[in-house]
Short mmCIF file of C-alpha atoms in Angstrom, two decimals:
data_model
loop_
_atom_site.label_atom_id
_atom_site.label_comp_id
_atom_site.label_asym_id
_atom_site.label_seq_id
_atom_site.Cartn_x
_atom_site.Cartn_y
_atom_site.Cartn_z
CA MET R 124 47.76 77.68 25.75
CA ILE R 125 49.30 81.04 25.25
CA SER R 126 46.26 83.57 26.28
CA ASN R 127 46.09 86.21 23.50
CA ALA R 128 47.72 89.64 23.43
CA LEU R 129 44.65 91.14 22.58
CA GLU R 130 41.64 89.95 23.18
CA VAL R 131 38.74 93.11 22.45
CA THR R 132 34.51 91.38 23.47
CA ASP R 133 31.63 92.71 22.83
CA LEU R 134 33.78 96.69 21.92
CA SER R 135 31.05 99.69 20.95
CA TYR R 136 32.06 102.96 21.10
CA ARG R 137 29.69 105.53 20.46
CA LYS R 138 30.64 109.65 20.53
CA ASN R 139 28.45 112.62 19.82
CA GLN R 140 25.07 110.35 19.78
CA LYS R 141 26.72 108.62 16.77
CA THR R 142 28.04 105.30 16.30
CA ILE R 143 32.14 105.12 15.84
CA LEU R 144 32.54 101.66 16.70
CA THR R 145 29.82 98.16 17.51
CA ASP R 146 29.57 94.83 18.82
CA VAL R 147 33.42 94.33 17.99
CA ASN R 148 35.09 90.82 18.70
CA LEU R 149 39.38 90.07 18.06
CA GLN R 150 41.29 88.72 19.65
CA ILE R 151 44.80 88.78 18.66
CA SER R 152 48.32 85.76 19.82
CA PRO R 153 51.24 87.52 20.55
CA GLY R 154 54.11 87.35 18.16
CA LYS R 155 51.75 88.02 15.77
CA ILE R 156 51.93 91.41 12.68
CA VAL R 157 48.28 92.77 12.24
CA GLY R 158 47.56 94.36 9.54
CA LEU R 159 44.14 96.19 10.59
CA LEU R 160 42.48 97.90 6.87
CA GLY R 161 39.81 99.77 6.19
CA GLU R 162 38.32 102.84 4.59
CA ASN R 163 39.13 106.28 6.23
CA GLY R 164 36.35 107.19 8.95
CA ALA R 165 36.06 103.11 9.12
CA GLY R 166 36.93 103.61 12.65
CA LYS R 167 40.76 102.17 12.85
CA THR R 168 42.02 104.21 14.72
CA THR R 169 39.20 105.27 17.18
CA LEU R 170 39.73 100.92 18.20
CA MET R 171 43.83 101.48 18.72
CA ARG R 172 42.75 105.10 20.73
CA LEU R 173 40.59 102.68 22.75
CA ILE R 174 43.00 99.56 23.16
CA ALA R 175 45.45 101.96 23.71
CA SER R 176 42.99 104.15 26.01
CA VAL R 177 43.81 107.32 24.03
CA ALA R 178 39.89 107.20 24.21
CA LYS R 179 38.26 106.29 27.12
CA GLY R 180 34.22 105.72 27.19
CA GLU R 181 33.81 102.14 25.45
CA ARG R 182 31.60 100.07 26.82
CA GLY R 183 32.77 96.56 25.92
CA THR R 184 36.05 94.97 27.51
CA ILE R 185 39.67 95.19 25.67
CA ALA R 186 42.34 93.51 27.67
CA VAL R 187 45.58 93.34 26.79
CA ASN R 188 47.83 90.54 28.15
CA GLN R 189 44.98 90.09 30.75
CA ALA R 190 45.06 93.97 31.72
CA THR R 191 41.78 95.54 32.04
CA ARG R 192 42.45 98.61 33.14
CA GLY R 193 43.09 102.05 30.94
CA VAL R 194 46.75 102.30 33.00
CA GLU R 195 47.02 98.97 32.77
CA ARG R 196 46.94 98.69 28.87
CA ARG R 197 48.40 102.28 28.28
CA ALA R 198 51.24 100.78 30.27
CA LEU R 199 50.99 98.15 27.74
CA VAL R 200 50.29 99.40 24.53
CA SER R 201 53.25 101.74 22.50
CA PHE R 202 50.52 103.45 20.62
CA SER R 203 51.90 106.29 17.18
CA GLU R 204 50.25 109.03 18.54
CA SER R 205 50.76 111.80 16.37
CA LEU R 206 52.81 114.35 18.34
CA GLN R 207 50.47 117.27 19.20
CA GLY R 208 50.91 117.39 22.76
CA PHE R 209 54.63 118.50 21.92
CA ARG R 210 55.67 122.59 20.15
CA GLY R 211 56.81 122.97 16.96
CA ASN R 212 59.71 124.45 18.80
CA ASP R 213 60.34 121.46 20.89
CA LYS R 214 63.64 119.30 19.77
CA LEU R 215 63.19 116.01 19.49
CA SER R 216 65.81 114.57 21.78
CA GLN R 217 63.64 116.52 24.33
CA ILE R 218 60.51 115.01 23.05
CA ARG R 219 62.74 111.69 23.35
CA ASP R 220 63.64 112.72 27.23
CA PHE R 221 59.49 113.64 27.58
CA TYR R 222 58.59 109.38 26.46
CA ALA R 223 62.13 108.21 28.46
CA THR R 224 60.53 110.08 31.91
CA VAL R 225 56.93 108.96 31.38
CA TYR R 226 57.23 105.15 29.83
CA PRO R 227 59.15 103.00 32.35
CA ASP R 228 60.53 100.34 29.73
CA PHE R 229 61.37 102.92 27.06
CA SER R 230 65.14 101.38 26.11
CA ALA R 231 67.78 104.43 25.13
CA LYS R 232 69.40 102.15 23.67
CA LYS R 233 67.37 100.50 20.56
CA TYR R 234 66.33 104.22 20.66
CA LEU R 235 69.28 104.99 19.69
CA ASP R 236 69.83 102.01 16.94
CA LEU R 237 66.63 103.15 15.99
CA ILE R 238 67.24 106.95 14.86
CA THR R 239 70.63 106.17 13.46
CA PHE R 240 69.18 103.08 11.40
CA LEU R 241 66.44 105.61 10.13
CA GLN R 242 67.93 108.71 9.69
CA ILE R 243 67.15 111.34 11.75
CA ASP R 244 69.21 113.71 13.82
CA ASP R 245 67.59 114.19 17.10
CA ASP R 246 69.11 117.81 17.41
CA GLN R 247 66.05 118.78 15.28
CA LYS R 248 63.37 121.10 16.02
CA LEU R 249 59.74 119.26 15.90
CA ALA R 250 58.92 122.05 13.63
CA THR R 251 62.02 121.12 10.94
CA LEU R 252 60.39 118.04 10.18
CA SER R 253 59.83 116.34 6.92
CA LYS R 254 56.54 114.54 7.16
CA GLY R 255 58.89 111.49 6.54
CA THR R 256 61.09 112.77 9.48
CA ARG R 257 58.75 112.87 11.26
CA GLU R 258 57.05 109.79 10.50
CA LYS R 259 60.06 107.75 10.73
CA PHE R 260 60.55 109.95 14.42
CA ILE R 261 57.55 109.11 15.77
CA ILE R 262 58.38 105.05 14.90
CA ALA R 263 61.56 105.35 16.04
CA LEU R 264 59.90 107.19 19.49
CA THR R 265 56.83 103.82 19.47
CA LEU R 266 59.72 100.70 19.26
CA SER R 267 61.35 102.25 21.66
CA ARG R 268 59.35 100.91 24.31
CA GLU R 269 59.80 97.36 24.93
CA ALA R 270 55.79 96.62 24.22
CA ALA R 271 54.02 93.47 24.30
CA VAL R 272 51.74 95.18 22.15
CA TYR R 273 51.95 97.69 19.46
CA LEU R 274 50.06 100.13 17.33
CA LEU R 275 51.40 101.61 14.53
CA ASP R 276 48.49 104.39 13.11
CA GLU R 277 49.15 104.85 9.14
CA PRO R 278 52.86 104.42 9.12
CA PHE R 279 53.28 104.98 5.35
CA SER R 280 50.62 108.20 4.83
CA GLY R 281 52.39 110.44 2.34
CA ILE R 282 55.75 109.23 2.62
CA ASP R 283 58.52 108.89 0.01
CA SER R 284 59.42 104.82 -1.12
CA MET R 285 63.28 105.39 0.56
CA SER R 286 61.45 106.62 4.50
CA ARG R 287 58.79 103.89 3.81
CA LYS R 288 61.21 100.74 3.15
CA ARG R 289 63.28 102.04 5.70
CA ILE R 290 60.69 102.33 8.22
CA ILE R 291 59.61 97.55 7.19
CA SER R 292 62.74 97.41 7.55
CA SER R 293 62.74 98.75 11.46
CA ILE R 294 59.94 96.93 12.06
CA ILE R 295 61.72 93.80 11.28
CA LYS R 296 64.26 94.40 13.18
CA TRP R 297 63.13 95.99 16.23
CA LYS R 298 59.84 94.06 16.60
CA GLN R 299 60.38 91.34 19.47
CA ALA R 300 59.40 87.91 19.03
CA ASP R 301 56.47 87.28 21.32
CA ALA R 302 56.05 91.53 20.64
CA THR R 303 52.45 92.06 19.16
CA MET R 304 52.02 94.55 16.19
CA ILE R 305 49.11 95.85 14.05
CA ILE R 306 49.53 98.76 11.98
CA SER R 307 46.48 100.08 9.86
CA ASP R 308 46.19 101.24 6.72
CA HIS R 309 44.56 101.84 3.98
CA TYR R 310 46.84 100.42 0.85
CA VAL R 311 48.35 97.48 2.03
CA THR R 312 50.20 96.17 -1.42
CA GLU R 313 53.83 97.20 0.23
CA ILE R 314 53.23 95.91 3.83
CA ALA R 315 51.58 92.54 2.90
CA ALA R 316 54.68 89.69 2.76
CA LEU R 317 55.32 91.64 6.54
CA LEU R 318 51.51 90.65 7.57
CA ASP R 319 50.59 87.57 9.47
CA GLU R 320 47.18 87.81 9.36
CA VAL R 321 44.71 90.39 8.54
CA VAL R 322 41.68 92.45 10.34
CA ILE R 323 39.27 93.93 7.79
CA VAL R 324 36.83 96.73 9.19
CA LYS R 325 33.59 97.54 7.34
CA ASP R 326 30.73 99.90 8.30
CA HIS R 327 31.36 100.84 12.43
CA THR R 328 32.79 96.96 12.53
CA ILE R 329 35.11 94.47 12.14
CA CYS R 330 33.68 92.11 9.38
CA THR R 331 37.11 89.31 8.70
CA HIS R 332 39.42 88.42 10.09
CA LYS R 333 41.99 86.03 9.10
CA SER R 334 45.19 84.62 8.40
CA SER R 335 47.25 85.98 4.92
CA ASP R 336 47.96 83.23 3.93
CA GLN R 337 44.01 81.51 4.06
CA ILE R 338 43.41 84.99 2.05
CA ARG R 339 46.50 83.11 -0.04
CA SER R 340 45.31 79.83 -0.29
CA GLU R 341 42.23 79.68 0.37
CA PHE R 342 41.12 82.98 -2.05
CA GLY R 343 43.73 82.22 -4.53
CA LEU R 344 43.74 86.40 -3.68
CA GLY R 345 45.45 88.73 -2.42
CA ILE R 346 46.11 90.45 1.03
CA GLU R 347 44.60 94.10 -1.63
CA ALA R 348 43.12 92.03 -3.92
CA PHE R 349 40.96 89.97 -1.53
CA TYR R 350 40.29 93.66 0.92
CA GLU R 351 39.33 95.66 -2.22
CA SER R 352 36.82 92.17 -2.67
CA VAL R 353 35.62 92.29 0.87
CA TYR R 354 35.19 96.17 0.42
CA GLY R 355 33.11 95.66 -2.84
CA GLY R 356 31.48 93.23 -2.53
CA ASP R 357 32.79 90.91 -4.41
CA ILE R 358 33.25 89.02 -1.58
CA HIS R 359 29.97 88.09 0.74
CA ASP R 360 30.01 88.62 4.09
CA ASP R 361 28.87 84.42 4.59
CA GLU R 362 31.75 83.75 2.10
CA LEU R 363 33.53 84.48 4.31
CA MET G 159 62.98 89.15 -3.56
CA GLN G 160 59.66 90.38 -5.64
CA PHE G 161 56.40 87.52 -4.02
CA ASP G 162 54.19 86.98 -5.77
CA ASP G 163 51.29 88.13 -3.23
CA LYS G 164 48.78 85.44 -4.32
CA VAL G 165 51.19 82.98 -3.20
CA PRO G 166 51.73 82.29 0.52
CA ILE G 167 54.70 83.74 1.35
CA TYR G 168 56.67 80.80 3.49
CA TYR G 169 56.38 78.66 0.55
CA GLN G 170 58.06 81.38 -2.00
CA ILE G 171 60.82 81.81 0.76
CA LYS G 172 61.40 78.10 0.40
CA ASN G 173 61.42 77.78 -2.81
CA TYR G 174 63.68 80.45 -2.72
CA LEU G 175 66.57 78.65 -0.67
CA TYR G 176 65.34 75.29 -3.10
CA HIS G 177 67.34 76.88 -5.72
CA ARG G 178 70.07 78.63 -3.63
CA ILE G 179 71.11 75.18 -2.64
CA VAL G 180 70.70 73.15 -5.40
CA ALA G 181 72.88 75.57 -7.95
CA GLY G 182 75.32 76.00 -5.62
CA ASP G 183 75.20 79.16 -4.07
CA LEU G 184 74.68 77.75 -0.89
CA GLN G 185 76.91 74.61 -0.66
CA PRO G 186 76.07 71.94 1.97
CA GLY G 187 77.05 72.50 4.95
CA GLU G 188 76.46 76.21 5.11
CA LYS G 189 75.24 78.50 7.84
CA LEU G 190 72.06 80.17 6.73
CA PRO G 191 72.12 83.52 7.81
CA ALA G 192 70.72 84.50 10.94
CA VAL G 193 66.19 84.50 11.13
CA ARG G 194 66.04 88.21 11.51
CA GLN G 195 68.62 88.97 8.80
CA LEU G 196 67.27 87.31 6.31
CA ALA G 197 63.79 88.69 7.39
CA VAL G 198 64.91 91.86 6.37
CA ASP G 199 66.80 90.90 3.36
CA LEU G 200 63.88 89.39 1.78
CA THR G 201 61.67 91.90 3.50
CA VAL G 202 59.02 89.99 4.97
CA ASN G 203 57.83 89.02 8.57
CA VAL G 204 60.78 86.70 10.96
CA ASN G 205 57.61 84.86 11.73
CA THR G 206 56.73 83.77 7.75
CA VAL G 207 61.13 83.00 7.67
CA GLN G 208 61.19 80.64 10.86
CA ARG G 209 58.20 78.84 9.44
CA ALA G 210 59.68 78.50 5.91
CA LEU G 211 63.01 77.35 6.72
CA SER G 212 60.71 74.43 9.96
CA GLU G 213 58.99 73.27 7.40
CA MET G 214 63.08 72.99 5.41
CA ILE G 215 64.55 71.57 8.97
CA HIS G 216 61.63 68.22 8.77
CA GLU G 217 62.50 67.72 4.98
CA GLU G 218 65.84 67.25 6.50
CA ILE G 219 67.11 69.82 3.98
CA LEU G 220 68.81 72.02 6.21
CA VAL G 221 69.74 70.87 9.64
CA SER G 222 69.04 73.15 12.87
CA LYS G 223 72.00 72.95 15.61
CA ARG G 224 71.18 73.49 18.54
CA GLY G 225 72.13 77.32 19.56
CA ARG G 226 74.71 77.54 16.15
CA GLY G 227 71.77 77.60 13.67
CA ASN G 228 70.70 76.59 10.33
CA PHE G 229 72.82 74.77 8.61
CA VAL G 230 71.93 72.56 4.63
CA THR G 231 72.46 69.32 4.52
CA GLU G 232 75.64 67.83 4.66
CA GLU G 233 73.99 64.79 2.79
CA PRO G 234 74.22 64.86 -0.71
CA ALA G 235 71.67 62.51 -1.26
CA LYS G 236 69.63 65.20 -0.17
CA ILE G 237 70.56 67.68 -2.18
CA ALA G 238 70.20 65.46 -5.27
CA ALA G 239 66.49 64.10 -4.30
CA LEU G 240 65.53 68.08 -4.52
CA LYS G 241 66.76 68.87 -7.66
CA GLN G 242 65.01 65.99 -9.34
CA ARG G 243 61.86 66.97 -7.27
CA LEU G 244 62.63 70.18 -8.59
CA ILE G 245 63.17 69.13 -12.29
CA THR G 246 60.18 66.90 -12.31
CA ALA G 247 57.51 69.30 -10.55
CA TYR G 248 59.26 72.72 -13.76
CA ILE G 249 59.25 68.92 -16.24
CA GLN G 250 55.80 68.57 -15.04
CA GLU G 251 54.37 71.76 -15.57
CA LEU G 252 55.83 72.35 -19.24
CA TYR G 253 54.69 68.71 -19.61
CA THR G 254 50.62 69.96 -18.94
CA GLN G 255 51.20 72.21 -20.73
CA LEU G 256 52.20 71.10 -24.00
CA HIS G 257 49.97 68.24 -23.98
CA ALA G 258 47.39 70.34 -23.27
CA LEU G 259 48.60 72.35 -26.88
CA LYS G 260 47.68 68.53 -28.71
CA LEU G 261 51.44 67.92 -28.98
CA SER G 262 52.53 64.55 -28.89
CA ASP G 263 54.55 62.91 -26.38
CA ARG G 264 57.26 62.92 -29.77
CA ASP G 265 56.37 66.60 -30.87
CA ILE G 266 57.13 67.69 -27.36
CA VAL G 267 60.88 66.21 -27.22
CA THR G 268 61.44 67.67 -30.50
CA GLU G 269 60.04 70.98 -29.58
CA ILE G 270 62.99 71.17 -27.16
CA GLN G 271 65.54 69.87 -28.94
CA HIS G 272 64.87 72.08 -31.42
CA TYR G 273 64.24 74.81 -28.84
CA ILE G 274 67.99 73.98 -27.29
CA GLN G 275 69.44 73.95 -31.13
CA THR G 276 68.17 77.19 -31.98
CA ARG G 277 68.19 79.12 -28.69
CA GLY G 278 71.21 81.07 -29.66
CA ASP G 279 70.40 82.27 -33.25
CA GLN G 280 67.08 83.64 -30.56
CA ALA G 281 69.37 84.96 -27.64
#
């Protein structure tokens, strides 16, 4: 029996006396691409930050390849960070050097293949990037690590369709077969064909977790329609 | 290729490959592109392509050769059977629809003949 790539057990998280997540349980097996869907503020980003151990102070356990300590998880999880710790004056190649230093699993070859494929010139400064190029660069950095789990937080928000297609292709090309990937989004049509499974976050917890094929064959719905039905209340909790 | 999101993707990939094989775009004995390349070409998950191919190997439409990749079967009988299966499925669907309109079997044949004969004028 192969153990889960990710196992979240009885996870709760509060911030400033407000419940952000409660009673979250989730198991994902290795190699899957999973869509994490939910409205803004539902807790998707927080869940990712907790898995990656960027945010701390949760109750419950999070195990990545059975490792539960924060430092171990940070080594196993590649999380698409927003690059807020860098200055506009930094060249992309300097950011790459930083990643290569901090993460032993950073592959210079993968990085080079990715920025070539995504058509990014890394001699530019961070501040000069368009939104689309910035998002592509974040993807290149994130996928350049040889991680067990990749967390992509809304990688398609507000970017043009050509960039979106390139990002999707780079995910298909460069995700290792046994690596697990979680992609959060609140608009799913363009990545629907990519997803093995769908997890919907609603009311601070996971309200459903199903395989895409199960959604299509059991409910006769597309992923987007299923998501809307769950959020709109057309599908009730006891039907899930 | 455009997918219908309401139908399992692996199923649609199988159909797409069936068509290419029956139409001869993929010849008997021809090597298929690598799984990852197919996934990139179709913009789908590698796991999904793998599932479609595994089922087609099980159905003996494809043959997997260790370390060399996947190939279209070289047995004409297998391809002929597949072709017949597709034809039957399409006719069945058409027949069911026309039957639901209360057309008799004779009417259905007549309508199809009429359609084929006048098809050129409509194009």
